[in-house]
Tab-separated table of N, CA and C in Angstrom:
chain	number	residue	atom	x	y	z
B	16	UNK	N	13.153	41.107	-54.730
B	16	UNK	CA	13.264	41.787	-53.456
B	16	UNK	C	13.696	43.227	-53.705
B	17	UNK	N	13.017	44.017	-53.301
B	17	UNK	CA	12.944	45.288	-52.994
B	17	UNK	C	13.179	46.166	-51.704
B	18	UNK	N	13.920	47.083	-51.408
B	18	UNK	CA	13.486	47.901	-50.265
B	18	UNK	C	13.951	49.245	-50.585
B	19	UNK	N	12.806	50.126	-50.078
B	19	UNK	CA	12.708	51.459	-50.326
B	19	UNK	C	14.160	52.517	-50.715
B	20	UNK	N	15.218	51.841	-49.700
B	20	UNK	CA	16.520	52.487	-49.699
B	20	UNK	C	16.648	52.419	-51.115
B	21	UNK	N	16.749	51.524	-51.651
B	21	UNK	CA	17.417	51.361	-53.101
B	21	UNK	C	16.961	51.889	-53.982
B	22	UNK	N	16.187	53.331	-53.575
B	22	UNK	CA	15.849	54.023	-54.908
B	22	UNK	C	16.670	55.532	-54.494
B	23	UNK	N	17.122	55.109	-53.638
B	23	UNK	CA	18.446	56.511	-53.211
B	23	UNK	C	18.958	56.835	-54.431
B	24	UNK	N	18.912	57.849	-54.984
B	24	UNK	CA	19.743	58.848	-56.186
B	24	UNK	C	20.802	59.275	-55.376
B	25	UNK	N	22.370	59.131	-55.227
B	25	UNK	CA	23.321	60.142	-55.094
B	25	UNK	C	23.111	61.820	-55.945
B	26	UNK	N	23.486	62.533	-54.843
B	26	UNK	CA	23.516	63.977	-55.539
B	26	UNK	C	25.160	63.939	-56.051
B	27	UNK	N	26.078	62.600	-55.830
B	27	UNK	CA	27.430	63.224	-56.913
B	27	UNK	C	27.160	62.097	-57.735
B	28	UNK	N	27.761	62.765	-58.988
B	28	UNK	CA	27.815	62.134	-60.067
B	28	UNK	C	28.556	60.804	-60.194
B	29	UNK	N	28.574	59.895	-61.273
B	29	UNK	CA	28.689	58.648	-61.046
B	29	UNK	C	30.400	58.822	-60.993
B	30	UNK	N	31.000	59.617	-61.705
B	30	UNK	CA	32.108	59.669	-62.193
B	30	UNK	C	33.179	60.238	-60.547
B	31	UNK	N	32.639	60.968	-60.166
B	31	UNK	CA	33.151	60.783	-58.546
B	31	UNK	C	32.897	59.992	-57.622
B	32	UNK	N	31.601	59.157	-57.882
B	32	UNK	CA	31.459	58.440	-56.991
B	32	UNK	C	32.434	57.227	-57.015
B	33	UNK	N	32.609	56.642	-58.537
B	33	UNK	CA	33.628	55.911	-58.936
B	33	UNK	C	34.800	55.883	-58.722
B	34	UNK	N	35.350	57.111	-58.295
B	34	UNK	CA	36.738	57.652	-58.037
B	34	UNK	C	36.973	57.018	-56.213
B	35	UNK	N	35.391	56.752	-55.731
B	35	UNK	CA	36.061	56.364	-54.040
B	35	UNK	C	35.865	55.095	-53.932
B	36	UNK	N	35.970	54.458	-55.085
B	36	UNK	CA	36.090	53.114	-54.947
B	36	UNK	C	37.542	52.356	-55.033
B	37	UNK	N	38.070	51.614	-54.347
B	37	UNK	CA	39.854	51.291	-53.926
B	37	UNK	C	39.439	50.032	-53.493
B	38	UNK	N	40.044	49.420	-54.055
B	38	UNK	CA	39.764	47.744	-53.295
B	38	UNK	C	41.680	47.257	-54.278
B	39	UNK	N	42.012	46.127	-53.730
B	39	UNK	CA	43.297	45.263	-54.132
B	39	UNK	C	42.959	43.865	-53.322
B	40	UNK	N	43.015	43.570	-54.841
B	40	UNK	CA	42.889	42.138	-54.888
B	40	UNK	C	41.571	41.333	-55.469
B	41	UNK	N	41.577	40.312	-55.366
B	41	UNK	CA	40.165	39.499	-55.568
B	41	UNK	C	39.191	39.998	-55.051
B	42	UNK	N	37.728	40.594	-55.588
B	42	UNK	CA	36.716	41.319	-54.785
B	42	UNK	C	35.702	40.000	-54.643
B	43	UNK	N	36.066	38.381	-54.741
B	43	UNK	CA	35.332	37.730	-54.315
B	43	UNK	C	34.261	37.396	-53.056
B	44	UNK	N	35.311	37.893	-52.519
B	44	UNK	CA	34.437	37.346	-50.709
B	44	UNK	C	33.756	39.129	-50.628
B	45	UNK	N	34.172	39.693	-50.776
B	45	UNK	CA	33.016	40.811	-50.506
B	45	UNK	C	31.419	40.771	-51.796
B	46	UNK	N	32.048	40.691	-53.022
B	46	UNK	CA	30.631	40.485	-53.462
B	46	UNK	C	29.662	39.420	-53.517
B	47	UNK	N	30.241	38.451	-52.414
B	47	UNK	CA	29.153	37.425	-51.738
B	47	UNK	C	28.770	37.949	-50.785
B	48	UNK	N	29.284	38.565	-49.838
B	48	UNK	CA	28.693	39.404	-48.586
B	48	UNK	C	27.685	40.223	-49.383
B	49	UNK	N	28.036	40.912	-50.327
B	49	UNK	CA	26.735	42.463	-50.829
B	49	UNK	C	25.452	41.564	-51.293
B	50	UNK	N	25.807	39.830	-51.837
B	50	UNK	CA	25.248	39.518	-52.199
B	50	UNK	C	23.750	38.786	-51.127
B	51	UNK	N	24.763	38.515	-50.347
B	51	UNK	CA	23.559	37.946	-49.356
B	51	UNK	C	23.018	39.322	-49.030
B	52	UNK	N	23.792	40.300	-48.734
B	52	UNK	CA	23.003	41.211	-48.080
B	52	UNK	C	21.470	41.596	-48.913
B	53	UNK	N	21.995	41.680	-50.093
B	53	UNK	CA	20.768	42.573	-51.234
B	53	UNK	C	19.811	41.263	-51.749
B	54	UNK	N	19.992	39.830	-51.064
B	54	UNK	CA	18.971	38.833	-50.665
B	54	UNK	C	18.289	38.514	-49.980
B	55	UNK	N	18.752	39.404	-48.570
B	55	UNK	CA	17.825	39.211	-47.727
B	55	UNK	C	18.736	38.013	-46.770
B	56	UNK	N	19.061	37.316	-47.361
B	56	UNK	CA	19.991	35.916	-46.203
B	56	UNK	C	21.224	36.640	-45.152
B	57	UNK	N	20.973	36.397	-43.971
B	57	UNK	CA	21.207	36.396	-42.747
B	57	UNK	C	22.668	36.526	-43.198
B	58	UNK	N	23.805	37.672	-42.008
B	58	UNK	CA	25.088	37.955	-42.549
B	58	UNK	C	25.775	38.171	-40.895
B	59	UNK	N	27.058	37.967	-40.879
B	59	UNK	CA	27.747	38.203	-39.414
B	59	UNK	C	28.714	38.710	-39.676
B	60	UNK	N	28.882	39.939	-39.214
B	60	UNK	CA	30.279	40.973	-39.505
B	60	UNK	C	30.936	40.651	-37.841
B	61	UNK	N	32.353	40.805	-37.922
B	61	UNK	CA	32.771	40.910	-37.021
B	61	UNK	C	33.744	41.776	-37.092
B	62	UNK	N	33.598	42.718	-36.143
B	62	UNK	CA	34.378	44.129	-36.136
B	62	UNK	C	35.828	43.892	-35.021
B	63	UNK	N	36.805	44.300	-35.425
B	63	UNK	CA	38.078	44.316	-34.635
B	63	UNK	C	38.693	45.694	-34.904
B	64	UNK	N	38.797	46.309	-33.640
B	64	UNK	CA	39.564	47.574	-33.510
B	64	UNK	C	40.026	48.214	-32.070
B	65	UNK	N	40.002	49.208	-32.049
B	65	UNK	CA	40.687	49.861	-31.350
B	65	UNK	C	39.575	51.055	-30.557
B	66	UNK	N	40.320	52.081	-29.830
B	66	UNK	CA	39.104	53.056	-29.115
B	66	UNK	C	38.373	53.554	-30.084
B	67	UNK	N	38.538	54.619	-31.557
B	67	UNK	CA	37.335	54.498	-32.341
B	67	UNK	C	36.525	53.516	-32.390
B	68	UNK	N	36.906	52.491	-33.050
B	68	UNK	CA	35.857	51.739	-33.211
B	68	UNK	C	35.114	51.349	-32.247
B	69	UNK	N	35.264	51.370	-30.831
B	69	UNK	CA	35.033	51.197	-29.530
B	69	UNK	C	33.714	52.247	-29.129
B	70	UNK	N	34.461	53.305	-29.202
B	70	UNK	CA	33.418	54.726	-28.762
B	70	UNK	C	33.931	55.889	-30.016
B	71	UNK	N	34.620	55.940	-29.973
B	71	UNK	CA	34.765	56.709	-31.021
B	71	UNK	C	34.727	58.589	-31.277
B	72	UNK	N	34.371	58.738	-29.342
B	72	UNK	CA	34.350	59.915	-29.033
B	72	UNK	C	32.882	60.387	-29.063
B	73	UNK	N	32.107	59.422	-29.350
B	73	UNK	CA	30.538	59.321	-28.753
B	73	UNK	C	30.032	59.040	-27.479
B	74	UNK	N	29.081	59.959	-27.258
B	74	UNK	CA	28.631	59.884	-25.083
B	74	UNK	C	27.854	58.494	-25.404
B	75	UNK	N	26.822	58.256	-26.296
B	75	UNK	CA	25.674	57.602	-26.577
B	75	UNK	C	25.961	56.393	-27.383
B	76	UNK	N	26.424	54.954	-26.963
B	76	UNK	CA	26.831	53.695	-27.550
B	76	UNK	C	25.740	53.552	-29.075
B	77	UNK	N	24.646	53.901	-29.341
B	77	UNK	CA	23.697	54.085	-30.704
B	77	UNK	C	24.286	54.804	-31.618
B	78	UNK	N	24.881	55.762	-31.018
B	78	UNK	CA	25.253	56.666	-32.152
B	78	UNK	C	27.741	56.586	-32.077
B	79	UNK	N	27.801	55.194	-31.554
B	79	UNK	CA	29.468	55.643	-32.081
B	79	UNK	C	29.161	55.103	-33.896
B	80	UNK	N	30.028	55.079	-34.546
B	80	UNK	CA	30.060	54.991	-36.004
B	80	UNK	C	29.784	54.083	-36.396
B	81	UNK	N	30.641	52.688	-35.637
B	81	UNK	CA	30.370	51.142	-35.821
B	81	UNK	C	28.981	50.983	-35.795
B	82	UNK	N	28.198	51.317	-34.652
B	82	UNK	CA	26.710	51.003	-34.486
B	82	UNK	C	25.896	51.580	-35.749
B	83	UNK	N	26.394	52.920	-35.759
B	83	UNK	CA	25.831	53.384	-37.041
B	83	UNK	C	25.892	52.976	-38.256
B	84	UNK	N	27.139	52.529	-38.812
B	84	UNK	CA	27.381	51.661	-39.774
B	84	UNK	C	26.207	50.241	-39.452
B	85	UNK	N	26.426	49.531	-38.714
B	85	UNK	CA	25.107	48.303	-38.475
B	85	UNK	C	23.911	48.838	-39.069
B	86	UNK	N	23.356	50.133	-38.272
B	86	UNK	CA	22.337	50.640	-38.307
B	86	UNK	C	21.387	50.940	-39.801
B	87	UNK	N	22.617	51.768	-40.087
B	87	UNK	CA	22.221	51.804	-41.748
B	87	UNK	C	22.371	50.589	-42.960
B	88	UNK	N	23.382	49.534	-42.615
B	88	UNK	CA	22.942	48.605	-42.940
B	88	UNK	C	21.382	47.805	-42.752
B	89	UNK	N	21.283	47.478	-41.440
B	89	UNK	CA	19.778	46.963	-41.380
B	89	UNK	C	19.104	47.956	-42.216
B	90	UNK	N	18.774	49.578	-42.246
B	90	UNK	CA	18.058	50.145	-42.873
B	90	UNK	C	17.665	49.900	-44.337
B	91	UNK	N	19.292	49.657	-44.475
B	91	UNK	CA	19.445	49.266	-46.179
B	91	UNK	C	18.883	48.099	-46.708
B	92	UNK	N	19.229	46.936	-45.614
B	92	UNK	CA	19.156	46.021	-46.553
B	92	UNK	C	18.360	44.645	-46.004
B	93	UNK	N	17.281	44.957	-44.614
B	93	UNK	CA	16.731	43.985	-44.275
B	93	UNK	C	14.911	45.092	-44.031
B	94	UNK	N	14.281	44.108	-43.541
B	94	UNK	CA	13.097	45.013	-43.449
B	94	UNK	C	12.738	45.922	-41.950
B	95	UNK	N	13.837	45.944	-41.571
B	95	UNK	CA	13.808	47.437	-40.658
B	95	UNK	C	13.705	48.395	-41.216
B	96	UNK	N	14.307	48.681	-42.493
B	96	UNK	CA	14.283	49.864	-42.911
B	96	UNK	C	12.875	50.510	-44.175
B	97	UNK	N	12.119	49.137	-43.959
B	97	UNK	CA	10.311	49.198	-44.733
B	97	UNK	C	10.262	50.743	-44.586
B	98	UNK	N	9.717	50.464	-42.811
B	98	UNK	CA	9.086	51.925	-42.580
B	98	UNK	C	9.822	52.881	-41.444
B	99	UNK	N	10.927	53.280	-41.825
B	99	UNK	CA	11.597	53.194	-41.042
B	99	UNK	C	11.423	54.943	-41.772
B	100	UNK	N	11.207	56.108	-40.410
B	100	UNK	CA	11.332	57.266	-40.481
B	100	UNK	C	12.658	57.693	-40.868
B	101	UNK	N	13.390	58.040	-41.374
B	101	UNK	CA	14.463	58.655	-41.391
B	101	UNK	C	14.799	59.384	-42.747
B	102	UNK	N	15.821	59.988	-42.379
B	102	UNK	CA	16.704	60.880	-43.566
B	102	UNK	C	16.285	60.049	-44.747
B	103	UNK	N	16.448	60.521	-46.237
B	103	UNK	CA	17.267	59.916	-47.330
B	103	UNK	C	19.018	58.871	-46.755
B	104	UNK	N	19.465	59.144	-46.156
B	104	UNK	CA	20.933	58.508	-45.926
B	104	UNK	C	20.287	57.337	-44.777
B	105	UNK	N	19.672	57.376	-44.462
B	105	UNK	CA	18.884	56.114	-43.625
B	105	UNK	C	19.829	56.454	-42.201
B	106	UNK	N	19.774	58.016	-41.576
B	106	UNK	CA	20.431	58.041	-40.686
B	106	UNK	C	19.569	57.870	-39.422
B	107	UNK	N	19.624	56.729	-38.349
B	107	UNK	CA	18.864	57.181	-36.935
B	107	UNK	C	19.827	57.850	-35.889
B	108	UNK	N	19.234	58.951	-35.544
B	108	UNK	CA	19.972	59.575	-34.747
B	108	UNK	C	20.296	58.799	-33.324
B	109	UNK	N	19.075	58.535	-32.446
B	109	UNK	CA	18.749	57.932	-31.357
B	109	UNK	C	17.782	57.049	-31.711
B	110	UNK	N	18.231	55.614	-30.690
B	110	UNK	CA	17.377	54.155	-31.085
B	110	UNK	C	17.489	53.333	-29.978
B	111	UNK	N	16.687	53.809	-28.862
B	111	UNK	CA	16.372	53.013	-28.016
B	111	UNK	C	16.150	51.196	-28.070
B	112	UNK	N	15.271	50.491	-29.386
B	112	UNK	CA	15.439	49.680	-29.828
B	112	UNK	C	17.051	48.911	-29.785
B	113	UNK	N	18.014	50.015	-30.625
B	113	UNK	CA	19.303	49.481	-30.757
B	113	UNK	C	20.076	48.910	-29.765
B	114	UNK	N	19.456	50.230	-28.340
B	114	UNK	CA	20.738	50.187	-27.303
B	114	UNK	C	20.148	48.836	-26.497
B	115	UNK	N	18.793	48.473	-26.570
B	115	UNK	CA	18.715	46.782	-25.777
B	115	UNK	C	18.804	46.149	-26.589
B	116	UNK	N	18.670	45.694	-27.680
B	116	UNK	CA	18.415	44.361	-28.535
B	116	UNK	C	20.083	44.254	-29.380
B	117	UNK	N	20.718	45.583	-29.812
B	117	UNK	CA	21.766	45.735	-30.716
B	117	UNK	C	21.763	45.642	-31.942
B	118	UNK	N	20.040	45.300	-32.067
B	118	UNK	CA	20.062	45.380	-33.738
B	118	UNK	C	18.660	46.699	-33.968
B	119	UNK	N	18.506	47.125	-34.608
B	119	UNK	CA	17.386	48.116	-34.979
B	119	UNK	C	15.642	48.170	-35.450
B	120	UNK	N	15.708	46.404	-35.342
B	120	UNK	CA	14.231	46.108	-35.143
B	120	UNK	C	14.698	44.359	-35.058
B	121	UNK	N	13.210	43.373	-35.014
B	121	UNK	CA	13.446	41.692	-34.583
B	121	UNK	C	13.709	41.379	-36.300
B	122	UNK	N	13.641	42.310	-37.136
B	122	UNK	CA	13.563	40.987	-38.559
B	122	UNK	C	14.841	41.622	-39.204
B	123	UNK	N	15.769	42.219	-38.045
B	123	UNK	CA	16.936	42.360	-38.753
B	123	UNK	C	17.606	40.722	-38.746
B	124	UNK	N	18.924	40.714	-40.517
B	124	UNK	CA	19.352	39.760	-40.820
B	124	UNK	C	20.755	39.951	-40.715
B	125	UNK	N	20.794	41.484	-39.933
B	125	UNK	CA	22.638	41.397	-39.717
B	125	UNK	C	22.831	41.337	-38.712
B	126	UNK	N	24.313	40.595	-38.149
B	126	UNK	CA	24.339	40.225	-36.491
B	126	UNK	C	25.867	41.099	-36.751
B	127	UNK	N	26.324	42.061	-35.679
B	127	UNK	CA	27.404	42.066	-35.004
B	127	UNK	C	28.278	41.663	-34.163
B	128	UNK	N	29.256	41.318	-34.234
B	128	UNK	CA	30.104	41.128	-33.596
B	128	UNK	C	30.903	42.247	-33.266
B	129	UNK	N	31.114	42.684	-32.063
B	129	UNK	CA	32.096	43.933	-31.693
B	129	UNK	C	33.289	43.312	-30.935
B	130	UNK	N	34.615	43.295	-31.339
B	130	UNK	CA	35.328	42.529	-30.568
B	130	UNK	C	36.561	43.921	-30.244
B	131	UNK	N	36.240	44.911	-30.779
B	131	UNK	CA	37.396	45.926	-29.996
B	131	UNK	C	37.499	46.224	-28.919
B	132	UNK	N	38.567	46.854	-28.457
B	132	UNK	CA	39.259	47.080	-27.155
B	132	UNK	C	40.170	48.796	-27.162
B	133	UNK	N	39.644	49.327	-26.315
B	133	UNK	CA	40.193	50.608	-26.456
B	133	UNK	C	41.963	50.444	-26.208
B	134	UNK	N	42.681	51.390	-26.828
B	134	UNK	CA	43.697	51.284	-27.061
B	134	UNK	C	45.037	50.316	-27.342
B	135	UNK	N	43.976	49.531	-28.326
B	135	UNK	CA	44.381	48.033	-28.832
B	135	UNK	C	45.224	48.433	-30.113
B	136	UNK	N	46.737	47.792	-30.367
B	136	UNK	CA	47.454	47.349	-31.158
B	136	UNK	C	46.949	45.931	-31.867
B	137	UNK	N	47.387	46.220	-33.264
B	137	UNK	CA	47.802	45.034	-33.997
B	137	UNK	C	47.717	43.677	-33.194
B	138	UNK	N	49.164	43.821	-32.745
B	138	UNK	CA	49.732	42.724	-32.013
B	138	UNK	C	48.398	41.920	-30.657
B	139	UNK	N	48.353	42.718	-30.258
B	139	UNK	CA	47.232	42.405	-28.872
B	139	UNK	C	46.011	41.878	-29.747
B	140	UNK	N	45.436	42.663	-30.608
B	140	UNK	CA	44.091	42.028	-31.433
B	140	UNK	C	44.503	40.558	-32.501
B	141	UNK	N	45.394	40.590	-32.918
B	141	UNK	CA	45.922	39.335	-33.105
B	141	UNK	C	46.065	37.865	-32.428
B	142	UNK	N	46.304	38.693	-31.053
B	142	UNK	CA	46.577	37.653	-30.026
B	142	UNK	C	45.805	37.303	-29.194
B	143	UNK	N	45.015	38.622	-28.540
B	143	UNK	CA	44.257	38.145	-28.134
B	143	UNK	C	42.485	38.365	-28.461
B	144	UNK	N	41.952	38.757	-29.407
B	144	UNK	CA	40.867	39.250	-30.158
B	144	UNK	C	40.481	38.412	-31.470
B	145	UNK	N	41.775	38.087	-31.803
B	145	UNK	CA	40.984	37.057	-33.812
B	145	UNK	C	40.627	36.329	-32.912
B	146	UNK	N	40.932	34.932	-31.842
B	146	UNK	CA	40.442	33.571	-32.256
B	146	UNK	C	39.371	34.011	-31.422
B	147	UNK	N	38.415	35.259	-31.387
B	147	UNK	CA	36.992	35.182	-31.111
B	147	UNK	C	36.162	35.453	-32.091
B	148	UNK	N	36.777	35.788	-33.148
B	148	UNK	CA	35.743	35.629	-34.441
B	148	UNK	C	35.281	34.306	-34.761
B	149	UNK	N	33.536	34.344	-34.990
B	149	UNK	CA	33.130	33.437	-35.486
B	149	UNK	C	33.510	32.723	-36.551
B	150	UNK	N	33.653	31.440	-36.536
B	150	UNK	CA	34.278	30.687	-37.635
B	150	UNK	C	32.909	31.029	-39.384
B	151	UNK	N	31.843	31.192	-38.864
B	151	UNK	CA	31.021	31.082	-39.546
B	151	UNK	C	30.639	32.748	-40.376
B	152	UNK	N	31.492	33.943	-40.077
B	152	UNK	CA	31.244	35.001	-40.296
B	152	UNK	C	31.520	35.514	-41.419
B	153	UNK	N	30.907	36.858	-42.032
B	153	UNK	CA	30.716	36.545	-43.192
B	153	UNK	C	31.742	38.058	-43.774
B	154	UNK	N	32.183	38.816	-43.051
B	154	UNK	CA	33.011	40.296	-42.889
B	154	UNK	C	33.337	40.336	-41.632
B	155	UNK	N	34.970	40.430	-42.034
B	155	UNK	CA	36.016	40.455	-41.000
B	155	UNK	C	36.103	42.315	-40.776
B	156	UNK	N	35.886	43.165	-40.332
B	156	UNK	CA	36.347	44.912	-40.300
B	156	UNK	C	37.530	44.814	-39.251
B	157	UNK	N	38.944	45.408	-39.894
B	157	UNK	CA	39.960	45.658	-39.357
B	157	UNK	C	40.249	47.009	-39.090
B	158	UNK	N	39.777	47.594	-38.029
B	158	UNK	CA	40.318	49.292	-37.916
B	158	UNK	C	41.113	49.763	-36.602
B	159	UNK	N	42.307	49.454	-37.364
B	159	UNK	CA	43.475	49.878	-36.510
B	159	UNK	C	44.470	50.723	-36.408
B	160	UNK	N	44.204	51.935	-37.453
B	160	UNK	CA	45.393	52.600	-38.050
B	160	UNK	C	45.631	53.841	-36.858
B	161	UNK	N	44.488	54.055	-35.855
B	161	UNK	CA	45.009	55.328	-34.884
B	161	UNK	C	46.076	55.891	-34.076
B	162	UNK	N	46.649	54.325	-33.681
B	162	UNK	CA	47.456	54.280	-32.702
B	162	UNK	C	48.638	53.603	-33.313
B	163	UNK	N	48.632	52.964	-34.716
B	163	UNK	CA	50.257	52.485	-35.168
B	163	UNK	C	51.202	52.845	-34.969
B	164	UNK	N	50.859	54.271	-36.004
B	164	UNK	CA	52.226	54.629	-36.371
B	164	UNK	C	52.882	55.480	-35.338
B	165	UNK	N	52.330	55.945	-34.271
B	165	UNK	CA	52.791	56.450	-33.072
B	165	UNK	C	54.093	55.699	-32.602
B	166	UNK	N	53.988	54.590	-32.455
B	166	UNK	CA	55.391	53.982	-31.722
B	166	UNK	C	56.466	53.355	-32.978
B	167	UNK	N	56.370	53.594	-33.896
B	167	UNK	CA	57.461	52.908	-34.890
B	167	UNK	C	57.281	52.764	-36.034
B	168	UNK	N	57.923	53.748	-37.045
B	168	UNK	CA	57.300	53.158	-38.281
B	168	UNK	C	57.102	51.876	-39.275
B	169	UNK	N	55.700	52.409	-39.774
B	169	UNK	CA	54.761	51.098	-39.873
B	169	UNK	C	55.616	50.015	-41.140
B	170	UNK	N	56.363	50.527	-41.648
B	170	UNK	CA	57.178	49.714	-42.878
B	170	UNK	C	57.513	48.535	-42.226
B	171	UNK	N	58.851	48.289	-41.652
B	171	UNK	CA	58.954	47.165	-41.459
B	171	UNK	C	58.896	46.782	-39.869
B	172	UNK	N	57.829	47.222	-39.511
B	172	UNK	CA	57.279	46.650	-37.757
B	172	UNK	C	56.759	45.465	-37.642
B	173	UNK	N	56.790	45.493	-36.216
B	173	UNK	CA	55.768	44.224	-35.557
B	173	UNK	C	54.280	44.143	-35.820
B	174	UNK	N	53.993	45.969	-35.641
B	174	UNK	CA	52.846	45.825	-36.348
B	174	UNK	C	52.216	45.416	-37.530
B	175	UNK	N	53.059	46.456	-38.668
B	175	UNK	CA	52.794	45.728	-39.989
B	175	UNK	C	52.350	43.718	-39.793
B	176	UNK	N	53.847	42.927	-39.136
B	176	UNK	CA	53.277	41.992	-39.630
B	176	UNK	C	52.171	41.462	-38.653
B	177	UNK	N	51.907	41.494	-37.946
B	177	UNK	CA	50.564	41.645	-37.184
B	177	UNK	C	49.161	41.440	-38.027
B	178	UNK	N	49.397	42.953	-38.665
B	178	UNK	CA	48.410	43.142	-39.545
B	178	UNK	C	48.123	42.055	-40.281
B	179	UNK	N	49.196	41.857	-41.300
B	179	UNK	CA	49.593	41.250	-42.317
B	179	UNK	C	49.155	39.646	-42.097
B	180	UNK	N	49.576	39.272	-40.609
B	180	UNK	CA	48.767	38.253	-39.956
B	180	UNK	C	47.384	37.655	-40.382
B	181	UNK	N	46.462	39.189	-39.603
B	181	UNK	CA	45.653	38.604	-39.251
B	181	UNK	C	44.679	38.856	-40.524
B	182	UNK	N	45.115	39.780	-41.349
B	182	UNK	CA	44.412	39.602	-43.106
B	182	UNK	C	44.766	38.247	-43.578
B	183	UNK	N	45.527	37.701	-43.749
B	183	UNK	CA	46.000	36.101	-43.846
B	183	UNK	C	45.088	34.993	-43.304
B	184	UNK	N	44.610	35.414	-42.358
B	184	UNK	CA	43.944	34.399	-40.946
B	184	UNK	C	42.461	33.573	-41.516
């Protein structure tokens, strides 16, 4: 299996590109996710956050970041992105397709889940946002850091263990 994306050359060198790689811990469960992805087998992310991840300060729901992130995934790694006009970075600007269906063509194999809530804490997405993740999903995205540290620092808070929670979960 092949698709066109994957002959993308980065213009930085390997040796910086290497440098933005940060992960802790076991990289098991993610390189089964890259793995289905770069197979072609069907994948369910479920996103939990806050007003970025929500809108993100975008007029146009296609283009907040989350969608875009989806977007360029399908580009990448299912056959939406065959013949798919765009940049080298597999960017669609506007995608009418996206904004009814939510995915970027019918033979996409990634499904979203969007479960954020604008001006959502830790605590609240914990409580009331995890037990709507699919039991069957395959990437959990936690993006919550906008609004933490505003009310208390994050060391030894409610938030922290919140967090700490729902990475556990």
């Amino acid at each position: 299996l092949h698709r066109p994306a994957w002959s993308y050359v980065s213009e930085y060198p390997t040796h910086l590109l290497n440098r933005a790689r940060v992960h802790i811990g076991d990289d098991s469960r993610m390189s089964a996710f890259v793995s289905k992805l770069a197979r072609g087998v069907p994948v369910k992310i479920a996103w939990i956050g806050g007003s970025v991840s929500l809108a993100g300060g975008s007029p146009r729901p296609d283009q907040i970041w989350v969608n875009q992130f989806h977007k360029w995934l399908e580009l990448t790694f299912t056959p939406c992105g065959d013949s798919a006009t765009a940049s080298p970075t597999l960017h669609q600007e506007h995608s009418t397709t996206y904004l009814h269906r939510g995915q970027s063509c019918a033979a996409s194999t990634i499904q979203l889940y969007q479960l954020s809530v604008f001006a959502a804490m830790p605590q609240f997405l914990e409580a009331c946002r995890l037990y709507k993740v699919p039991a069957d999903v395959d990437l959990v995205v936690m993006d919550t850091a906008a609004n933490d540290v505003l009310v208390e620092p994050l060391v030894h808070s409610l938030m922290r263990a919140a967090l700490e929670r729902m990475m556990r979960y």
